[in-house]
């Protein structure tokens, strides 16, 4: 028998003064009410009510139990009311982690609008390129980029993302032409530090033939925004998410190379995801923030035109 239900029935009996009165208030027959009381007494191992044909009275144990039970039920009701209020009017601290490039370029400029819309939510934002443990670090939402590993976490895809190989016009003007991926061996390839091994870029041609090309250059970093700045300065060739250099391509500050190929570090599927812990009931603040991210990505990071269109647009 549901112990919490039995406690509520007991408290209602004491407050109403009889089994029948309690039954009427909670939609239960007097016999059912009596069964709940008997089960509660059996579980406790003590009589709580003295029953007579005229009235019910509390035993000494019943007095003690009623005082505690009434207080506990009031606290539970208050807790449920508070949770319900949170769902209607979200509040509290929202701990968010994002990859550095997306965080600095897209999330930070957009956050003031979210905070203005939900003034009772406080955002605790972490920016890094580390793969974090959401449970260990108590993170509500983690924004991840690239192919996801299988896990018990929930991932909502915010948008697709392609990698673009590009360099400044000045760099390309003074360097050897690039017609096929193997030509990159003659170039200064600025790479993202994924591990301690040598960087390999993967290419897929129009027939989905895959080739892997080891690349090297004078600079390696774990900072995506810095790679973009080095490329703009004419230092070398970079492999960047399309959304991070779209304006640069449109202005002609960067030029895409090997546009007939898809290119990536590993898997060619490179979406942006909001990752959070599984739960039957997603908190309102998490739900609202994930929806906010989805709208941000829809508005700002919609899939780019095909590479050939991008090249014609830049002249």
mmCIF file of C-alpha atoms in Angstrom:
data_model
loop_
_atom_site.group_PDB
_atom_site.id
_atom_site.type_symbol
_atom_site.label_atom_id
_atom_site.label_comp_id
_atom_site.label_asym_id
_atom_site.label_seq_id
_atom_site.Cartn_x
_atom_site.Cartn_y
_atom_site.Cartn_z
ATOM 1 C CA UNK A 1 0.000 0.000 0.000
ATOM 2 C CA UNK A 2 1.179 3.533 -0.780
ATOM 3 C CA UNK A 3 2.658 4.690 2.530
ATOM 4 C CA UNK A 4 2.437 8.404 1.678
ATOM 5 C CA UNK A 5 -1.192 7.947 0.696
ATOM 6 C CA UNK A 6 -1.843 6.186 4.008
ATOM 7 C CA UNK A 7 -0.246 9.063 5.916
ATOM 8 C CA UNK A 8 -2.450 11.571 4.084
ATOM 9 C CA UNK A 9 -5.539 9.487 4.896
ATOM 10 C CA UNK A 10 -4.546 9.326 8.577
ATOM 11 C CA UNK A 11 -4.032 13.089 8.805
ATOM 12 C CA UNK A 12 -7.360 13.699 7.064
ATOM 13 C CA UNK A 13 -9.140 11.372 9.526
ATOM 14 C CA UNK A 14 -7.703 13.250 12.506
ATOM 15 C CA UNK A 15 -8.513 16.651 11.007
ATOM 16 C CA UNK A 16 -12.075 15.716 10.023
ATOM 17 C CA UNK A 17 -12.857 13.696 13.161
ATOM 18 C CA UNK A 18 -14.204 10.496 11.591
ATOM 19 C CA UNK A 19 -13.568 7.850 8.959
ATOM 20 C CA UNK A 20 -16.712 8.722 7.014
ATOM 21 C CA UNK A 21 -15.999 12.468 6.976
ATOM 22 C CA UNK A 22 -12.449 11.848 5.795
ATOM 23 C CA UNK A 23 -13.739 9.453 3.127
ATOM 24 C CA UNK A 24 -16.163 12.051 1.776
ATOM 25 C CA UNK A 25 -13.392 14.640 1.448
ATOM 26 C CA UNK A 26 -11.012 12.351 -0.417
ATOM 27 C CA UNK A 27 -13.567 10.284 -2.362
ATOM 28 C CA UNK A 28 -13.050 7.022 -0.508
ATOM 29 C CA UNK A 29 -15.381 4.645 1.331
ATOM 30 C CA UNK A 30 -15.097 4.370 5.154
ATOM 31 C CA UNK A 31 -13.979 0.749 4.716
ATOM 32 C CA UNK A 32 -11.138 1.824 2.426
ATOM 33 C CA UNK A 33 -10.151 4.563 4.856
ATOM 34 C CA UNK A 34 -10.068 1.988 7.647
ATOM 35 C CA UNK A 35 -7.831 -0.315 5.574
ATOM 36 C CA UNK A 36 -5.333 2.502 5.047
ATOM 37 C CA UNK A 37 -5.258 3.255 8.790
ATOM 38 C CA UNK A 38 -4.799 -0.426 9.647
ATOM 39 C CA UNK A 39 -1.965 -0.775 7.141
ATOM 40 C CA UNK A 40 -0.257 2.322 8.528
ATOM 41 C CA UNK A 41 -0.528 1.032 12.096
ATOM 42 C CA UNK A 42 0.787 -2.379 11.042
ATOM 43 C CA UNK A 43 3.752 -0.747 9.324
ATOM 44 C CA UNK A 44 4.567 1.404 12.336
ATOM 45 C CA UNK A 45 3.891 -1.357 14.827
ATOM 46 C CA UNK A 46 1.757 0.829 17.067
ATOM 47 C CA UNK A 47 -1.909 1.775 17.396
ATOM 48 C CA UNK A 48 -2.551 5.374 16.348
ATOM 49 C CA UNK A 49 -6.322 5.655 16.853
ATOM 50 C CA UNK A 50 -8.714 4.430 19.511
ATOM 51 C CA UNK A 51 -11.945 3.535 17.725
ATOM 52 C CA UNK A 52 -15.397 3.417 19.307
ATOM 53 C CA UNK A 53 -18.903 3.529 17.898
ATOM 54 C CA UNK A 54 -19.190 7.195 18.835
ATOM 55 C CA UNK A 55 -15.804 8.755 18.119
ATOM 56 C CA UNK A 56 -12.120 8.392 17.328
ATOM 57 C CA UNK A 57 -9.365 9.493 19.662
ATOM 58 C CA UNK A 58 -5.615 9.619 19.201
ATOM 59 C CA UNK A 59 -3.405 7.349 21.235
ATOM 60 C CA UNK A 60 -0.220 8.771 22.727
ATOM 61 C CA UNK A 61 1.698 7.395 19.748
ATOM 62 C CA UNK A 62 -0.986 8.808 17.473
ATOM 63 C CA UNK A 63 -0.489 12.324 18.883
ATOM 64 C CA UNK A 64 3.250 12.168 18.232
ATOM 65 C CA UNK A 65 2.802 10.670 14.772
ATOM 66 C CA UNK A 66 0.123 13.178 13.764
ATOM 67 C CA UNK A 67 2.263 16.188 14.696
ATOM 68 C CA UNK A 68 5.173 14.950 12.596
ATOM 69 C CA UNK A 69 3.006 13.680 9.740
ATOM 70 C CA UNK A 70 1.084 16.942 9.433
ATOM 71 C CA UNK A 71 4.330 18.928 9.362
ATOM 72 C CA UNK A 72 5.890 16.623 6.760
ATOM 73 C CA UNK A 73 2.833 16.781 4.499
ATOM 74 C CA UNK A 74 2.769 20.572 4.734
ATOM 75 C CA UNK A 75 6.434 20.681 3.741
ATOM 76 C CA UNK A 76 5.803 18.321 0.828
ATOM 77 C CA UNK A 77 2.895 20.453 -0.356
ATOM 78 C CA UNK A 78 5.064 23.564 -0.138
ATOM 79 C CA UNK A 79 7.845 21.822 -2.080
ATOM 80 C CA UNK A 80 5.422 20.754 -4.821
ATOM 81 C CA UNK A 81 4.043 24.286 -4.966
ATOM 82 C CA UNK A 82 7.561 25.691 -5.301
ATOM 83 C CA UNK A 83 8.416 23.250 -8.089
ATOM 84 C CA UNK A 84 5.186 24.110 -9.867
ATOM 85 C CA UNK A 85 6.082 27.788 -9.579
ATOM 86 C CA UNK A 86 9.520 27.062 -11.050
ATOM 87 C CA UNK A 87 7.871 25.413 -14.035
ATOM 88 C CA UNK A 88 5.553 28.377 -14.549
ATOM 89 C CA UNK A 89 8.120 31.073 -13.804
ATOM 90 C CA UNK A 90 11.650 29.651 -14.233
ATOM 91 C CA UNK A 91 14.281 30.863 -11.826
ATOM 92 C CA UNK A 92 17.586 29.845 -10.309
ATOM 93 C CA UNK A 93 21.101 29.258 -11.603
ATOM 94 C CA UNK A 94 21.648 27.671 -15.014
ATOM 95 C CA UNK A 95 25.131 26.212 -15.444
ATOM 96 C CA UNK A 96 26.205 26.211 -19.090
ATOM 97 C CA UNK A 97 29.383 24.994 -20.774
ATOM 98 C CA UNK A 98 30.264 25.819 -24.371
ATOM 99 C CA UNK A 99 33.140 25.286 -26.736
ATOM 100 C CA UNK A 100 35.230 28.438 -26.887
ATOM 101 C CA UNK A 101 34.582 29.369 -30.520
ATOM 102 C CA UNK A 102 30.803 29.078 -30.358
ATOM 103 C CA UNK A 103 30.700 30.657 -26.923
ATOM 104 C CA UNK A 104 32.681 33.779 -27.753
ATOM 105 C CA UNK A 105 31.316 34.272 -31.256
ATOM 106 C CA UNK A 106 27.639 33.361 -30.880
ATOM 107 C CA UNK A 107 26.529 32.695 -27.315
ATOM 108 C CA UNK A 108 28.040 35.610 -25.397
ATOM 109 C CA UNK A 109 26.579 38.297 -27.712
ATOM 110 C CA UNK A 110 23.139 36.637 -27.543
ATOM 111 C CA UNK A 111 22.965 35.990 -23.780
ATOM 112 C CA UNK A 112 21.875 39.511 -22.721
ATOM 113 C CA UNK A 113 18.586 39.045 -24.592
ATOM 114 C CA UNK A 114 17.951 35.746 -22.775
ATOM 115 C CA UNK A 115 18.749 37.272 -19.378
ATOM 116 C CA UNK A 116 16.492 40.233 -20.097
ATOM 117 C CA UNK A 117 13.634 37.933 -21.048
ATOM 118 C CA UNK A 118 14.108 35.732 -17.951
ATOM 119 C CA UNK A 119 15.402 38.020 -15.182
ATOM 120 C CA UNK A 120 14.987 35.349 -12.477
ATOM 121 C CA UNK A 121 17.484 33.037 -14.197
ATOM 122 C CA UNK A 122 21.181 33.470 -13.467
ATOM 123 C CA UNK A 123 23.590 31.965 -16.016
ATOM 124 C CA UNK A 124 26.905 30.502 -14.840
ATOM 125 C CA UNK A 125 28.854 30.214 -18.109
ATOM 126 C CA UNK A 126 32.016 28.171 -18.662
ATOM 127 C CA UNK A 127 33.961 28.422 -21.925
ATOM 128 C CA UNK A 128 36.607 25.832 -22.754
ATOM 129 C CA UNK A 129 37.497 23.204 -25.310
ATOM 130 C CA UNK A 130 37.577 20.416 -22.745
ATOM 131 C CA UNK A 131 35.205 17.461 -22.850
ATOM 132 C CA UNK A 132 33.488 17.726 -19.501
ATOM 133 C CA UNK A 133 31.469 15.422 -17.273
ATOM 134 C CA UNK A 134 28.049 17.037 -16.854
ATOM 135 C CA UNK A 135 27.268 15.152 -13.655
ATOM 136 C CA UNK A 136 30.643 15.678 -12.007
ATOM 137 C CA UNK A 137 30.724 19.398 -12.815
ATOM 138 C CA UNK A 138 26.991 19.930 -12.273
ATOM 139 C CA UNK A 139 26.405 21.311 -15.769
ATOM 140 C CA UNK A 140 22.822 21.798 -16.934
ATOM 141 C CA UNK A 141 23.539 22.318 -20.660
ATOM 142 C CA UNK A 142 26.718 21.603 -22.627
ATOM 143 C CA UNK A 143 27.053 22.974 -26.172
ATOM 144 C CA UNK A 144 29.121 20.541 -28.213
ATOM 145 C CA UNK A 145 30.355 20.708 -31.791
ATOM 146 C CA UNK A 146 31.202 17.793 -34.045
ATOM 147 C CA UNK A 147 30.363 14.117 -34.047
ATOM 148 C CA UNK A 148 29.008 12.926 -30.694
ATOM 149 C CA UNK A 149 30.145 9.834 -28.881
ATOM 150 C CA UNK A 150 27.494 7.424 -27.672
ATOM 151 C CA UNK A 151 26.476 8.177 -24.110
ATOM 152 C CA UNK A 152 23.526 8.171 -21.766
ATOM 153 C CA UNK A 153 23.081 11.924 -22.253
ATOM 154 C CA UNK A 154 20.359 13.589 -24.302
ATOM 155 C CA UNK A 155 21.536 15.592 -27.326
ATOM 156 C CA UNK A 156 19.336 17.984 -29.274
ATOM 157 C CA UNK A 157 20.768 18.948 -32.639
ATOM 158 C CA UNK A 158 20.669 22.723 -32.994
ATOM 159 C CA UNK A 159 21.991 22.964 -36.539
ATOM 160 C CA UNK A 160 24.219 21.245 -39.048
ATOM 161 C CA UNK A 161 27.763 22.436 -39.586
ATOM 162 C CA UNK A 162 30.348 21.889 -42.303
ATOM 163 C CA UNK A 163 34.092 22.454 -42.171
ATOM 164 C CA UNK A 164 35.599 24.892 -44.647
ATOM 165 C CA UNK A 165 39.218 24.985 -45.758
ATOM 166 C CA UNK A 166 40.244 28.594 -46.350
ATOM 167 C CA UNK A 167 43.048 31.150 -46.411
ATOM 168 C CA UNK A 168 43.485 34.852 -47.050
ATOM 169 C CA UNK A 169 43.841 36.143 -50.635
ATOM 170 C CA UNK A 170 47.320 37.430 -49.748
ATOM 171 C CA UNK A 171 48.491 33.993 -48.606
ATOM 172 C CA UNK A 172 47.077 32.266 -51.691
ATOM 173 C CA UNK A 173 48.621 34.856 -54.018
ATOM 174 C CA UNK A 174 52.145 34.166 -52.783
ATOM 175 C CA UNK A 175 51.808 30.386 -52.375
ATOM 176 C CA UNK A 176 51.735 27.374 -54.668
ATOM 177 C CA UNK A 177 48.337 26.600 -56.242
ATOM 178 C CA UNK A 178 46.081 24.047 -54.556
ATOM 179 C CA UNK A 179 44.234 21.674 -56.884
ATOM 180 C CA UNK A 180 44.062 18.436 -54.898
ATOM 181 C CA UNK A 181 44.402 17.617 -51.179
ATOM 182 C CA UNK A 182 47.950 16.313 -51.651
ATOM 183 C CA UNK A 183 49.038 19.854 -52.623
ATOM 184 C CA UNK A 184 48.616 20.858 -48.970
ATOM 185 C CA UNK A 185 51.992 19.248 -48.255
ATOM 186 C CA UNK A 186 53.549 22.405 -49.715
ATOM 187 C CA UNK A 187 51.532 24.745 -47.484
ATOM 188 C CA UNK A 188 51.568 26.159 -43.984
ATOM 189 C CA UNK A 189 48.510 24.471 -42.472
ATOM 190 C CA UNK A 190 47.462 25.991 -39.163
ATOM 191 C CA UNK A 191 45.970 23.231 -37.087
ATOM 192 C CA UNK A 192 43.679 22.733 -34.153
ATOM 193 C CA UNK A 193 45.247 20.761 -31.332
ATOM 194 C CA UNK A 194 43.113 17.648 -30.999
ATOM 195 C CA UNK A 195 45.750 15.388 -29.488
ATOM 196 C CA UNK A 196 49.503 15.003 -29.283
ATOM 197 C CA UNK A 197 49.729 13.143 -32.594
ATOM 198 C CA UNK A 198 50.076 14.499 -36.104
ATOM 199 C CA UNK A 199 47.061 16.289 -37.551
ATOM 200 C CA UNK A 200 45.235 14.541 -40.389
ATOM 201 C CA UNK A 201 42.543 16.170 -42.522
ATOM 202 C CA UNK A 202 40.016 13.861 -44.175
ATOM 203 C CA UNK A 203 38.660 14.632 -47.643
ATOM 204 C CA UNK A 204 35.693 13.203 -49.555
ATOM 205 C CA UNK A 205 35.385 13.913 -53.275
ATOM 206 C CA UNK A 206 32.227 14.042 -55.398
ATOM 207 C CA UNK A 207 32.214 10.233 -55.560
ATOM 208 C CA UNK A 208 32.619 9.937 -51.772
ATOM 209 C CA UNK A 209 36.122 8.579 -52.147
ATOM 210 C CA UNK A 210 37.900 9.247 -48.848
ATOM 211 C CA UNK A 211 41.507 10.353 -48.573
ATOM 212 C CA UNK A 212 43.448 11.261 -45.453
ATOM 213 C CA UNK A 213 46.138 13.903 -45.714
ATOM 214 C CA UNK A 214 48.664 14.563 -42.920
ATOM 215 C CA UNK A 215 49.180 18.315 -42.613
ATOM 216 C CA UNK A 216 51.686 20.439 -40.774
ATOM 217 C CA UNK A 217 52.574 24.068 -40.314
ATOM 218 C CA UNK A 218 54.095 26.694 -38.137
ATOM 219 C CA UNK A 219 51.263 26.981 -35.640
ATOM 220 C CA UNK A 220 49.002 24.718 -33.622
ATOM 221 C CA UNK A 221 46.478 25.898 -31.027
ATOM 222 C CA UNK A 222 43.393 24.799 -29.124
ATOM 223 C CA UNK A 223 41.813 28.228 -29.636
ATOM 224 C CA UNK A 224 39.440 28.457 -32.606
ATOM 225 C CA UNK A 225 39.141 32.276 -32.644
ATOM 226 C CA UNK A 226 42.937 32.530 -32.803
ATOM 227 C CA UNK A 227 43.077 30.238 -35.842
ATOM 228 C CA UNK A 228 40.703 32.561 -37.651
ATOM 229 C CA UNK A 229 42.799 35.608 -36.758
ATOM 230 C CA UNK A 230 45.971 33.943 -38.025
ATOM 231 C CA UNK A 231 44.242 33.033 -41.276
ATOM 232 C CA UNK A 232 43.015 36.611 -41.743
ATOM 233 C CA UNK A 233 46.583 37.806 -41.162
ATOM 234 C CA UNK A 234 47.784 35.648 -44.054
ATOM 235 C CA UNK A 235 49.763 33.168 -41.979
ATOM 236 C CA UNK A 236 48.393 29.992 -43.566
ATOM 237 C CA UNK A 237 45.466 27.678 -44.325
ATOM 238 C CA UNK A 238 42.874 26.795 -41.684
ATOM 239 C CA UNK A 239 40.006 24.329 -41.354
ATOM 240 C CA UNK A 240 37.082 26.096 -39.666
ATOM 241 C CA UNK A 241 33.343 25.581 -39.085
ATOM 242 C CA UNK A 242 31.439 27.292 -41.888
ATOM 243 C CA UNK A 243 29.402 29.482 -39.527
ATOM 244 C CA UNK A 244 32.536 30.901 -37.910
ATOM 245 C CA UNK A 245 33.972 32.379 -41.119
ATOM 246 C CA UNK A 246 30.843 32.980 -43.217
ATOM 247 C CA UNK A 247 31.120 36.775 -43.087
ATOM 248 C CA UNK A 248 34.833 36.564 -43.900
ATOM 249 C CA UNK A 249 34.049 34.539 -47.023
ATOM 250 C CA UNK A 250 31.311 36.957 -48.054
ATOM 251 C CA UNK A 251 33.649 39.941 -47.668
ATOM 252 C CA UNK A 252 36.483 38.187 -49.451
ATOM 253 C CA UNK A 253 38.748 38.398 -46.395
ATOM 254 C CA UNK A 254 39.073 34.625 -46.639
ATOM 255 C CA UNK A 255 38.776 32.416 -49.711
ATOM 256 C CA UNK A 256 37.654 28.805 -49.713
ATOM 257 C CA UNK A 257 40.041 26.267 -51.235
ATOM 258 C CA UNK A 258 39.351 22.733 -52.463
ATOM 259 C CA UNK A 259 35.645 23.555 -52.564
ATOM 260 C CA UNK A 260 34.891 20.376 -54.541
ATOM 261 C CA UNK A 261 35.721 18.311 -51.451
ATOM 262 C CA UNK A 262 34.077 17.808 -48.108
ATOM 263 C CA UNK A 263 36.701 18.069 -45.417
ATOM 264 C CA UNK A 264 36.850 17.381 -41.701
ATOM 265 C CA UNK A 265 39.101 16.256 -38.879
ATOM 266 C CA UNK A 266 37.268 12.972 -38.377
ATOM 267 C CA UNK A 267 33.574 12.355 -39.093
ATOM 268 C CA UNK A 268 31.996 14.508 -41.786
ATOM 269 C CA UNK A 269 28.891 15.071 -39.658
ATOM 270 C CA UNK A 270 29.727 18.156 -37.611
ATOM 271 C CA UNK A 271 26.540 19.432 -36.029
ATOM 272 C CA UNK A 272 26.099 21.713 -33.042
ATOM 273 C CA UNK A 273 24.300 20.062 -30.128
ATOM 274 C CA UNK A 274 22.765 21.016 -26.816
ATOM 275 C CA UNK A 275 23.599 18.143 -24.468
ATOM 276 C CA UNK A 276 21.919 17.619 -21.109
ATOM 277 C CA UNK A 277 21.180 14.896 -18.600
ATOM 278 C CA UNK A 278 18.189 12.622 -19.201
ATOM 279 C CA UNK A 279 15.139 13.199 -17.058
ATOM 280 C CA UNK A 280 11.442 12.460 -17.274
ATOM 281 C CA UNK A 281 10.833 16.095 -16.421
ATOM 282 C CA UNK A 282 13.139 18.634 -18.013
ATOM 283 C CA UNK A 283 13.363 21.736 -15.823
ATOM 284 C CA UNK A 284 11.776 24.857 -17.259
ATOM 285 C CA UNK A 285 15.036 26.798 -17.262
ATOM 286 C CA UNK A 286 16.826 24.056 -19.235
ATOM 287 C CA UNK A 287 13.939 23.715 -21.690
ATOM 288 C CA UNK A 288 13.774 27.475 -22.261
ATOM 289 C CA UNK A 289 17.531 27.759 -22.729
ATOM 290 C CA UNK A 290 17.702 24.882 -25.209
ATOM 291 C CA UNK A 291 14.818 26.438 -27.159
ATOM 292 C CA UNK A 292 16.695 29.747 -27.076
ATOM 293 C CA UNK A 293 19.808 28.051 -28.486
ATOM 294 C CA UNK A 294 17.784 26.387 -31.237
ATOM 295 C CA UNK A 295 16.313 29.722 -32.291
ATOM 296 C CA UNK A 296 19.731 31.390 -32.119
ATOM 297 C CA UNK A 297 21.221 28.745 -34.399
ATOM 298 C CA UNK A 298 18.255 28.846 -36.767
ATOM 299 C CA UNK A 299 18.563 32.615 -37.087
ATOM 300 C CA UNK A 300 22.339 32.936 -37.112
ATOM 301 C CA UNK A 301 23.751 29.641 -38.297
ATOM 302 C CA UNK A 302 21.381 28.293 -40.922
ATOM 303 C CA UNK A 303 23.217 26.011 -43.373
ATOM 304 C CA UNK A 304 25.374 27.981 -45.743
ATOM 305 C CA UNK A 305 24.924 27.974 -49.523
ATOM 306 C CA UNK A 306 26.924 25.406 -51.455
ATOM 307 C CA UNK A 307 30.658 26.103 -51.679
ATOM 308 C CA UNK A 308 30.449 27.063 -55.365
ATOM 309 C CA UNK A 309 27.858 29.736 -54.584
ATOM 310 C CA UNK A 310 30.025 31.078 -51.779
ATOM 311 C CA UNK A 311 32.997 31.383 -54.098
ATOM 312 C CA UNK A 312 31.021 33.248 -56.764
ATOM 313 C CA UNK A 313 29.616 35.601 -54.128
ATOM 314 C CA UNK A 314 33.090 36.583 -52.968
ATOM 315 C CA UNK A 315 34.293 37.269 -56.460
#
